[in-house]
Amino acid sequence: MKAPARLRSLIDEGLIDTVVRQLMSGKEAMVFVVRCGDDTRCAKVYKEATQRSFRQAVDYTENRKVKNTRQARAMAKGTRFGRQAQEAAWQSAEVDALHRLAAAGVRVPAPYNFHDGVLLMELVTDVRGDAAPRLNDMGFTPDQARGHHQMLLRQVVRMLCAGIVHGDLSEFNILLGADGPVIIDLPQAVDAAGNNHAERMLLRDVVNLGDFFGRFAPELRDTRYGHEIWDLYRRGVLHPDVVLSGRFELPRGAIDVGSVVREIDDARAEEAARRLRMQ
Ligand SMILES: Nc1ncnc2c1ncn2[C@@H]1O[C@H](COP(=O)(O)OP(=O)(O)O)[C@@H](O)[C@H]1O
Ligand SMILES: [Mg+2]
């Protein structure tokens, strides 16, 4: 196909030889299959910020590290320079997370390059070598569902051990590659230690996994893996090979009013984000 404008500079730089086809136009990015020498790869082109308000509206970017205080001040004020800095920080967050997670042994596409707002990464493929389907397009036997669920919980634990919470994990952001599930779509990934919403996001990610695989193995819906994982993390005893039970007694009695108020604020922010997304 004719190369789209946003990919031309990568062709000029010799990072891409040809554009084979467009894979998907998702909520926030366009994804292309490209050829680089003998390799077939995947190019993710981020849409402009205005087409993409949802994940930034919720406080994913809280406490993200920026290069200097001038940048931080500009971002806080929302000046044009600030918005550009914010945009750049958002786009490079995914490649940063991919590098960290790949190094930690999490099943994510290998990142190759990030240039001009385009992420070049491994194309996740199925057994025939075609672009892999998303989990939501697949059906599973109860045993397959249990197996994938356990394997993905291991990935979530590994991510958290590397200090990262995905923040938008669901059957839409997991591909079924030839060797099993691969996790994608990480520009909103949050720093587990530095972001006040990290716990809530981790719990939601884990609930999403239980709900999806629970369609095929209903007992998975009643598990409490998220609380169990966060509790181990909080106590500093989480490690990649930890044995999980899926059971967790929520502490009874003492009610922390601050945390209830925070939950209400979070729910409100999320509802506002949902409405933005629907527009
Ligand atoms: N590395 C990859 N390999 C194969 N397909 C991919 C890859 N990355 C993305 N895709 C496809 O492109 C779609 C959109 O990508 P994603 O990163 O989820 O962006 P978004 O949902 O923000 O638009 C995915 O659902 C998947 O079908
Ligand atoms: Mg996605």
mmCIF file of C-alpha atoms and ligand atoms in Angstrom:
data_model
loop_
_atom_site.group_PDB
_atom_site.id
_atom_site.type_symbol
_atom_site.label_atom_id
_atom_site.label_comp_id
_atom_site.label_asym_id
_atom_site.label_seq_id
_atom_site.Cartn_x
_atom_site.Cartn_y
_atom_site.Cartn_z
ATOM 1 C CA MET A 1 0.000 0.000 0.000
ATOM 2 C CA LYS A 2 0.973 3.659 -0.309
ATOM 3 C CA ALA A 3 2.810 4.729 2.811
ATOM 4 C CA PRO A 4 0.715 7.009 5.049
ATOM 5 C CA ALA A 5 2.227 10.445 5.727
ATOM 6 C CA ARG A 6 3.052 9.661 9.351
ATOM 7 C CA LEU A 7 5.294 6.759 8.281
ATOM 8 C CA ARG A 8 7.256 8.603 5.570
ATOM 9 C CA SER A 9 9.998 9.901 7.843
ATOM 10 C CA LEU A 10 10.664 6.334 9.032
ATOM 11 C CA ILE A 11 11.044 5.250 5.417
ATOM 12 C CA ASP A 12 13.403 8.189 4.787
ATOM 13 C CA GLU A 13 15.432 7.174 7.838
ATOM 14 C CA GLY A 14 15.633 3.594 6.566
ATOM 15 C CA LEU A 15 13.753 2.204 9.575
ATOM 16 C CA ILE A 16 10.959 0.853 7.341
ATOM 17 C CA ASP A 17 11.197 -0.430 3.755
ATOM 18 C CA THR A 18 7.541 -0.851 2.842
ATOM 19 C CA VAL A 19 4.095 -0.637 4.412
ATOM 20 C CA VAL A 20 2.166 -3.863 3.847
ATOM 21 C CA ARG A 21 -1.270 -3.068 5.222
ATOM 22 C CA GLN A 22 -3.191 -1.362 7.975
ATOM 23 C CA LEU A 23 -4.082 -3.729 10.800
ATOM 24 C CA MET A 24 -6.410 -1.766 12.979
ATOM 25 C CA SER A 25 -7.516 1.713 13.737
ATOM 26 C CA GLY A 26 -8.066 1.472 17.452
ATOM 27 C CA LYS A 27 -9.316 4.113 19.851
ATOM 28 C CA GLU A 28 -6.013 5.840 20.138
ATOM 29 C CA ALA A 29 -3.669 4.577 17.469
ATOM 30 C CA MET A 30 -3.402 3.253 13.925
ATOM 31 C CA VAL A 31 -1.413 0.064 13.556
ATOM 32 C CA PHE A 32 0.358 -1.061 10.370
ATOM 33 C CA VAL A 33 2.196 -4.175 9.250
ATOM 34 C CA VAL A 34 5.537 -3.081 7.768
ATOM 35 C CA ARG A 35 8.592 -4.727 6.237
ATOM 36 C CA CYS A 36 12.095 -3.945 7.454
ATOM 37 C CA GLY A 37 14.629 -5.926 5.431
ATOM 38 C CA ASP A 38 13.658 -9.559 5.884
ATOM 39 C CA ASP A 39 11.516 -8.855 8.937
ATOM 40 C CA THR A 40 7.825 -8.138 9.210
ATOM 41 C CA ARG A 41 7.092 -5.719 12.041
ATOM 42 C CA CYS A 42 4.334 -3.672 13.514
ATOM 43 C CA ALA A 43 4.202 0.157 13.474
ATOM 44 C CA LYS A 44 1.920 1.901 15.958
ATOM 45 C CA VAL A 45 1.096 5.504 15.057
ATOM 46 C CA TYR A 46 -0.365 7.499 17.946
ATOM 47 C CA LYS A 47 -3.340 9.691 17.208
ATOM 48 C CA GLU A 48 -3.354 13.358 18.150
ATOM 49 C CA ALA A 49 -4.121 14.166 21.760
ATOM 50 C CA THR A 50 -7.541 15.620 20.891
ATOM 51 C CA GLN A 51 -8.704 12.263 19.555
ATOM 52 C CA ARG A 52 -7.511 10.541 22.614
ATOM 53 C CA SER A 53 -8.721 12.253 25.756
ATOM 54 C CA PHE A 54 -9.870 9.156 27.611
ATOM 55 C CA ARG A 55 -6.841 7.617 29.228
ATOM 56 C CA GLN A 56 -5.230 10.943 29.979
ATOM 57 C CA ALA A 57 -8.412 12.192 31.622
ATOM 58 C CA VAL A 58 -8.095 9.642 34.393
ATOM 59 C CA ASP A 59 -5.016 10.324 36.401
ATOM 60 C CA TYR A 60 -2.682 7.871 34.730
ATOM 61 C CA THR A 61 -0.012 10.469 34.221
ATOM 62 C CA GLU A 62 0.212 11.398 37.886
ATOM 63 C CA ASN A 63 3.801 11.446 39.064
ATOM 64 C CA ARG A 64 5.247 10.600 35.661
ATOM 65 C CA LYS A 65 8.852 11.603 35.542
ATOM 66 C CA VAL A 66 9.688 14.450 33.197
ATOM 67 C CA LYS A 67 13.126 15.701 32.247
ATOM 68 C CA ASN A 68 13.183 18.987 34.147
ATOM 69 C CA THR A 69 11.209 21.371 36.271
ATOM 70 C CA ARG A 70 10.566 23.808 33.407
ATOM 71 C CA GLN A 71 8.782 20.986 31.617
ATOM 72 C CA ALA A 72 6.874 20.032 34.746
ATOM 73 C CA ARG A 73 5.747 23.641 35.338
ATOM 74 C CA ALA A 74 4.701 24.061 31.709
ATOM 75 C CA MET A 75 2.762 20.807 31.817
ATOM 76 C CA ALA A 76 0.975 21.870 34.990
ATOM 77 C CA LYS A 77 0.055 25.225 33.425
ATOM 78 C CA GLY A 78 -1.084 23.690 30.150
ATOM 79 C CA THR A 79 0.959 26.052 27.933
ATOM 80 C CA ARG A 80 1.604 25.014 24.328
ATOM 81 C CA PHE A 81 5.124 23.915 25.254
ATOM 82 C CA GLY A 82 3.580 22.087 28.199
ATOM 83 C CA ARG A 83 1.077 20.278 26.020
ATOM 84 C CA GLN A 84 3.834 19.252 23.607
ATOM 85 C CA ALA A 85 5.920 17.966 26.507
ATOM 86 C CA GLN A 86 2.922 16.054 27.829
ATOM 87 C CA GLU A 87 2.224 14.593 24.403
ATOM 88 C CA ALA A 88 5.834 13.433 24.032
ATOM 89 C CA ALA A 89 5.812 11.955 27.542
ATOM 90 C CA TRP A 90 2.611 10.040 26.772
ATOM 91 C CA GLN A 91 3.929 8.582 23.519
ATOM 92 C CA SER A 92 7.308 7.570 24.881
ATOM 93 C CA ALA A 93 5.735 5.984 27.978
ATOM 94 C CA GLU A 94 4.773 2.910 25.968
ATOM 95 C CA VAL A 95 8.230 2.245 24.563
ATOM 96 C CA ASP A 96 9.755 2.790 28.031
ATOM 97 C CA ALA A 97 7.304 0.319 29.581
ATOM 98 C CA LEU A 98 7.943 -2.243 26.817
ATOM 99 C CA HIS A 99 11.704 -2.085 27.409
ATOM 100 C CA ARG A 100 11.318 -2.494 31.156
ATOM 101 C CA LEU A 101 8.812 -5.321 30.854
ATOM 102 C CA ALA A 102 10.719 -7.218 28.167
ATOM 103 C CA ALA A 103 13.814 -7.034 30.414
ATOM 104 C CA ALA A 104 11.744 -8.383 33.317
ATOM 105 C CA GLY A 105 10.647 -11.374 31.229
ATOM 106 C CA VAL A 106 7.025 -10.272 30.745
ATOM 107 C CA ARG A 107 5.371 -11.464 27.528
ATOM 108 C CA VAL A 108 5.139 -8.230 25.520
ATOM 109 C CA PRO A 109 6.122 -7.487 21.903
ATOM 110 C CA ALA A 110 9.846 -6.719 21.598
ATOM 111 C CA PRO A 111 10.274 -2.945 21.056
ATOM 112 C CA TYR A 112 12.671 -1.981 18.239
ATOM 113 C CA ASN A 113 12.451 1.734 17.814
ATOM 114 C CA PHE A 114 10.523 4.874 18.662
ATOM 115 C CA HIS A 115 10.718 7.633 16.053
ATOM 116 C CA ASP A 116 8.553 10.673 15.297
ATOM 117 C CA GLY A 117 5.611 9.433 17.342
ATOM 118 C CA VAL A 118 5.732 5.935 15.846
ATOM 119 C CA LEU A 119 6.537 2.802 17.820
ATOM 120 C CA LEU A 120 8.177 -0.010 15.852
ATOM 121 C CA MET A 121 7.775 -3.364 17.552
ATOM 122 C CA GLU A 122 7.551 -7.086 16.996
ATOM 123 C CA LEU A 123 4.432 -8.225 15.165
ATOM 124 C CA VAL A 124 2.711 -10.805 17.370
ATOM 125 C CA THR A 125 1.636 -13.665 15.106
ATOM 126 C CA ASP A 126 -0.467 -16.817 15.297
ATOM 127 C CA VAL A 127 0.669 -20.300 14.232
ATOM 128 C CA ARG A 128 0.226 -19.420 10.560
ATOM 129 C CA GLY A 129 2.330 -16.284 10.845
ATOM 130 C CA ASP A 130 -0.647 -13.935 10.515
ATOM 131 C CA ALA A 131 -1.265 -11.047 12.927
ATOM 132 C CA ALA A 132 -2.507 -12.657 16.155
ATOM 133 C CA PRO A 133 -6.177 -12.278 17.184
ATOM 134 C CA ARG A 134 -7.263 -10.550 20.386
ATOM 135 C CA LEU A 135 -8.587 -12.709 23.209
ATOM 136 C CA ASN A 136 -12.050 -11.190 22.834
ATOM 137 C CA ASP A 137 -12.340 -12.781 19.386
ATOM 138 C CA MET A 138 -11.607 -16.258 20.756
ATOM 139 C CA GLY A 139 -13.483 -18.964 22.643
ATOM 140 C CA PHE A 140 -11.901 -21.335 25.161
ATOM 141 C CA THR A 141 -12.601 -24.615 26.913
ATOM 142 C CA PRO A 142 -12.772 -24.324 30.729
ATOM 143 C CA ASP A 143 -9.288 -25.837 31.019
ATOM 144 C CA GLN A 144 -7.775 -23.533 28.421
ATOM 145 C CA ALA A 145 -9.395 -20.571 30.198
ATOM 146 C CA ARG A 146 -7.925 -21.649 33.557
ATOM 147 C CA GLY A 147 -4.492 -22.127 32.001
ATOM 148 C CA HIS A 148 -4.419 -18.718 30.266
ATOM 149 C CA HIS A 149 -5.818 -17.032 33.375
ATOM 150 C CA GLN A 150 -3.037 -18.432 35.586
ATOM 151 C CA MET A 151 -0.396 -17.573 33.021
ATOM 152 C CA LEU A 152 -1.656 -13.983 32.745
ATOM 153 C CA LEU A 153 -1.770 -13.579 36.532
ATOM 154 C CA ARG A 154 1.915 -14.561 36.499
ATOM 155 C CA GLN A 155 2.526 -11.790 33.954
ATOM 156 C CA VAL A 156 0.683 -9.282 36.158
ATOM 157 C CA VAL A 157 2.855 -10.341 39.123
ATOM 158 C CA ARG A 158 6.019 -10.013 37.049
ATOM 159 C CA MET A 159 4.949 -6.551 35.891
ATOM 160 C CA LEU A 160 4.295 -5.451 39.445
ATOM 161 C CA CYS A 161 7.677 -6.829 40.543
ATOM 162 C CA ALA A 162 9.126 -4.543 37.827
ATOM 163 C CA GLY A 163 7.170 -1.628 39.349
ATOM 164 C CA ILE A 164 4.501 -1.348 36.632
ATOM 165 C CA VAL A 165 0.702 -1.668 36.566
ATOM 166 C CA HIS A 166 -0.790 -2.021 33.057
ATOM 167 C CA GLY A 167 -3.885 0.065 33.820
ATOM 168 C CA ASP A 168 -5.965 -0.995 30.798
ATOM 169 C CA LEU A 169 -5.588 -4.754 30.821
ATOM 170 C CA SER A 170 -8.507 -6.632 29.272
ATOM 171 C CA GLU A 171 -9.329 -9.150 26.543
ATOM 172 C CA PHE A 172 -8.962 -6.276 24.038
ATOM 173 C CA ASN A 173 -5.302 -5.670 24.905
ATOM 174 C CA ILE A 174 -4.093 -9.267 24.985
ATOM 175 C CA LEU A 175 -3.222 -11.099 21.769
ATOM 176 C CA LEU A 176 -3.183 -14.859 21.397
ATOM 177 C CA GLY A 177 0.212 -15.494 19.807
ATOM 178 C CA ALA A 178 1.556 -18.838 18.607
ATOM 179 C CA ASP A 179 3.090 -19.516 22.068
ATOM 180 C CA GLY A 180 0.219 -18.118 24.114
ATOM 181 C CA PRO A 181 -1.056 -14.737 25.296
ATOM 182 C CA VAL A 182 0.986 -11.558 24.763
ATOM 183 C CA ILE A 183 0.160 -8.270 26.494
ATOM 184 C CA ILE A 184 0.008 -5.058 24.418
ATOM 185 C CA ASP A 185 -1.070 -1.396 24.594
ATOM 186 C CA LEU A 186 0.854 0.224 27.434
ATOM 187 C CA PRO A 187 0.972 4.035 27.004
ATOM 188 C CA GLN A 188 -1.088 4.452 30.179
ATOM 189 C CA ALA A 189 0.999 2.036 32.278
ATOM 190 C CA VAL A 190 1.505 3.479 35.747
ATOM 191 C CA ASP A 191 4.340 3.459 38.213
ATOM 192 C CA ALA A 192 3.164 1.146 40.987
ATOM 193 C CA ALA A 193 4.996 2.956 43.759
ATOM 194 C CA GLY A 194 4.441 6.569 42.692
ATOM 195 C CA ASN A 195 0.812 6.696 41.571
ATOM 196 C CA ASN A 196 -2.052 6.898 44.076
ATOM 197 C CA HIS A 197 -4.347 5.067 41.651
ATOM 198 C CA ALA A 198 -2.027 2.105 41.148
ATOM 199 C CA GLU A 199 -3.815 -0.198 43.595
ATOM 200 C CA ARG A 200 -7.240 0.497 42.108
ATOM 201 C CA MET A 201 -5.882 -0.016 38.577
ATOM 202 C CA LEU A 202 -4.230 -3.291 39.487
ATOM 203 C CA LEU A 203 -7.443 -4.550 41.084
ATOM 204 C CA ARG A 204 -9.409 -3.580 37.990
ATOM 205 C CA ASP A 205 -6.897 -5.251 35.632
ATOM 206 C CA VAL A 206 -7.138 -8.493 37.618
ATOM 207 C CA VAL A 207 -10.944 -8.340 37.849
ATOM 208 C CA ASN A 208 -11.074 -7.902 34.053
ATOM 209 C CA LEU A 209 -9.059 -11.108 33.604
ATOM 210 C CA GLY A 210 -11.296 -13.021 36.031
ATOM 211 C CA ASP A 211 -14.478 -11.733 34.367
ATOM 212 C CA PHE A 212 -13.299 -12.590 30.871
ATOM 213 C CA PHE A 213 -12.013 -16.102 31.613
ATOM 214 C CA GLY A 214 -14.949 -16.552 33.999
ATOM 215 C CA ARG A 215 -17.182 -16.712 30.910
ATOM 216 C CA PHE A 216 -15.570 -20.088 30.181
ATOM 217 C CA ALA A 217 -14.732 -21.239 33.723
ATOM 218 C CA PRO A 218 -17.297 -19.508 35.993
ATOM 219 C CA GLU A 219 -15.473 -20.252 39.283
ATOM 220 C CA LEU A 220 -12.774 -17.745 38.258
ATOM 221 C CA ARG A 221 -15.227 -14.907 38.867
ATOM 222 C CA ASP A 222 -15.186 -15.560 42.619
ATOM 223 C CA THR A 223 -11.438 -15.309 43.102
ATOM 224 C CA ARG A 224 -9.605 -12.511 44.900
ATOM 225 C CA TYR A 225 -6.229 -12.597 43.149
ATOM 226 C CA GLY A 226 -5.990 -8.818 42.855
ATOM 227 C CA HIS A 227 -6.264 -8.167 46.599
ATOM 228 C CA GLU A 228 -3.898 -11.044 47.304
ATOM 229 C CA ILE A 229 -1.269 -9.738 44.853
ATOM 230 C CA TRP A 230 -1.489 -6.146 46.073
ATOM 231 C CA ASP A 231 -1.234 -7.238 49.702
ATOM 232 C CA LEU A 232 1.953 -9.215 48.984
ATOM 233 C CA TYR A 233 3.349 -6.247 47.042
ATOM 234 C CA ARG A 234 2.504 -3.779 49.821
ATOM 235 C CA ARG A 235 4.241 -5.982 52.374
ATOM 236 C CA GLY A 236 7.336 -6.230 50.164
ATOM 237 C CA VAL A 237 7.142 -10.009 49.737
ATOM 238 C CA LEU A 238 5.900 -10.277 46.155
ATOM 239 C CA HIS A 239 8.235 -12.171 43.813
ATOM 240 C CA PRO A 240 7.726 -13.641 40.306
ATOM 241 C CA ASP A 241 7.335 -17.242 41.502
ATOM 242 C CA VAL A 242 5.017 -16.539 44.420
ATOM 243 C CA VAL A 243 2.259 -19.150 44.836
ATOM 244 C CA LEU A 244 -1.204 -17.583 44.739
ATOM 245 C CA SER A 245 -4.422 -19.011 46.157
ATOM 246 C CA GLY A 246 -6.968 -16.534 44.808
ATOM 247 C CA ARG A 247 -8.351 -16.211 48.336
ATOM 248 C CA PHE A 248 -8.060 -13.131 50.465
ATOM 249 C CA GLU A 249 -9.867 -12.020 53.618
ATOM 250 C CA LEU A 250 -10.609 -8.324 53.372
ATOM 251 C CA PRO A 251 -9.798 -6.721 56.719
ATOM 252 C CA ARG A 252 -13.013 -6.120 58.675
ATOM 253 C CA GLY A 253 -13.870 -3.353 61.056
ATOM 254 C CA ALA A 254 -11.823 -0.189 60.769
ATOM 255 C CA ILE A 255 -13.120 1.989 57.933
ATOM 256 C CA ASP A 256 -10.671 4.392 56.379
ATOM 257 C CA VAL A 257 -12.847 7.394 55.478
ATOM 258 C CA GLY A 258 -10.081 8.961 53.354
ATOM 259 C CA SER A 259 -9.917 5.927 51.135
ATOM 260 C CA VAL A 260 -13.699 5.845 50.712
ATOM 261 C CA VAL A 261 -13.670 9.477 49.589
ATOM 262 C CA ARG A 262 -10.806 8.707 47.215
ATOM 263 C CA GLU A 263 -12.799 5.824 45.723
ATOM 264 C CA ILE A 264 -15.771 8.130 45.143
ATOM 265 C CA ASP A 265 -13.543 10.732 43.458
ATOM 266 C CA ASP A 266 -11.970 8.020 41.327
ATOM 267 C CA ALA A 267 -15.339 6.677 40.250
ATOM 268 C CA ARG A 268 -16.413 10.192 39.305
ATOM 269 C CA ALA A 269 -13.246 10.816 37.272
ATOM 270 C CA GLU A 270 -13.705 7.527 35.525
ATOM 271 C CA GLU A 271 -17.322 8.280 34.665
ATOM 272 C CA ALA A 272 -16.234 11.650 33.229
ATOM 273 C CA ALA A 273 -13.597 9.836 31.176
ATOM 274 C CA ARG A 274 -16.162 7.326 29.970
ATOM 275 C CA ARG A 275 -18.423 10.142 28.773
ATOM 276 C CA LEU A 276 -15.516 11.780 26.956
ATOM 277 C CA ARG A 277 -14.836 8.496 25.245
ATOM 278 C CA MET A 278 -18.430 8.214 24.052
ATOM 279 C CA GLN A 279 -18.419 11.668 22.423
HETATM 280 N N1 LIG B 1 2.586 -5.932 18.352
HETATM 281 C C1 LIG B 1 1.429 -6.208 17.740
HETATM 282 N N2 LIG B 1 1.282 -7.327 17.008
HETATM 283 C C2 LIG B 1 0.103 -7.616 16.381
HETATM 284 N N3 LIG B 1 -0.985 -6.828 16.441
HETATM 285 C C3 LIG B 1 -0.914 -5.677 17.167
HETATM 286 C C4 LIG B 1 0.286 -5.313 17.854
HETATM 287 N N4 LIG B 1 0.069 -4.135 18.492
HETATM 288 C C5 LIG B 1 -1.203 -3.793 18.216
HETATM 289 N N5 LIG B 1 -1.814 -4.705 17.428
HETATM 290 C C6 LIG B 1 -3.217 -4.638 16.902
HETATM 291 O O1 LIG B 1 -3.632 -3.297 16.854
HETATM 292 C C7 LIG B 1 -4.730 -3.061 17.746
HETATM 293 C C8 LIG B 1 -4.600 -1.698 18.413
HETATM 294 O O2 LIG B 1 -3.402 -1.612 19.151
HETATM 295 P P1 LIG B 1 -3.357 -1.083 20.652
HETATM 296 O O3 LIG B 1 -1.918 -1.057 21.066
HETATM 297 O O4 LIG B 1 -4.289 -1.882 21.499
HETATM 298 O O5 LIG B 1 -3.844 0.441 20.508
HETATM 299 P P2 LIG B 1 -5.214 1.207 20.885
HETATM 300 O O6 LIG B 1 -6.169 0.238 21.513
HETATM 301 O O7 LIG B 1 -4.777 2.273 21.821
HETATM 302 O O8 LIG B 1 -5.680 1.778 19.597
HETATM 303 C C9 LIG B 1 -4.694 -4.235 18.709
HETATM 304 O O9 LIG B 1 -5.970 -4.553 19.205
HETATM 305 C C10 LIG B 1 -4.165 -5.369 17.847
HETATM 306 O O10 LIG B 1 -5.198 -5.959 17.100
HETATM 307 MG MG MG B 2 -5.902 -1.392 22.708
#
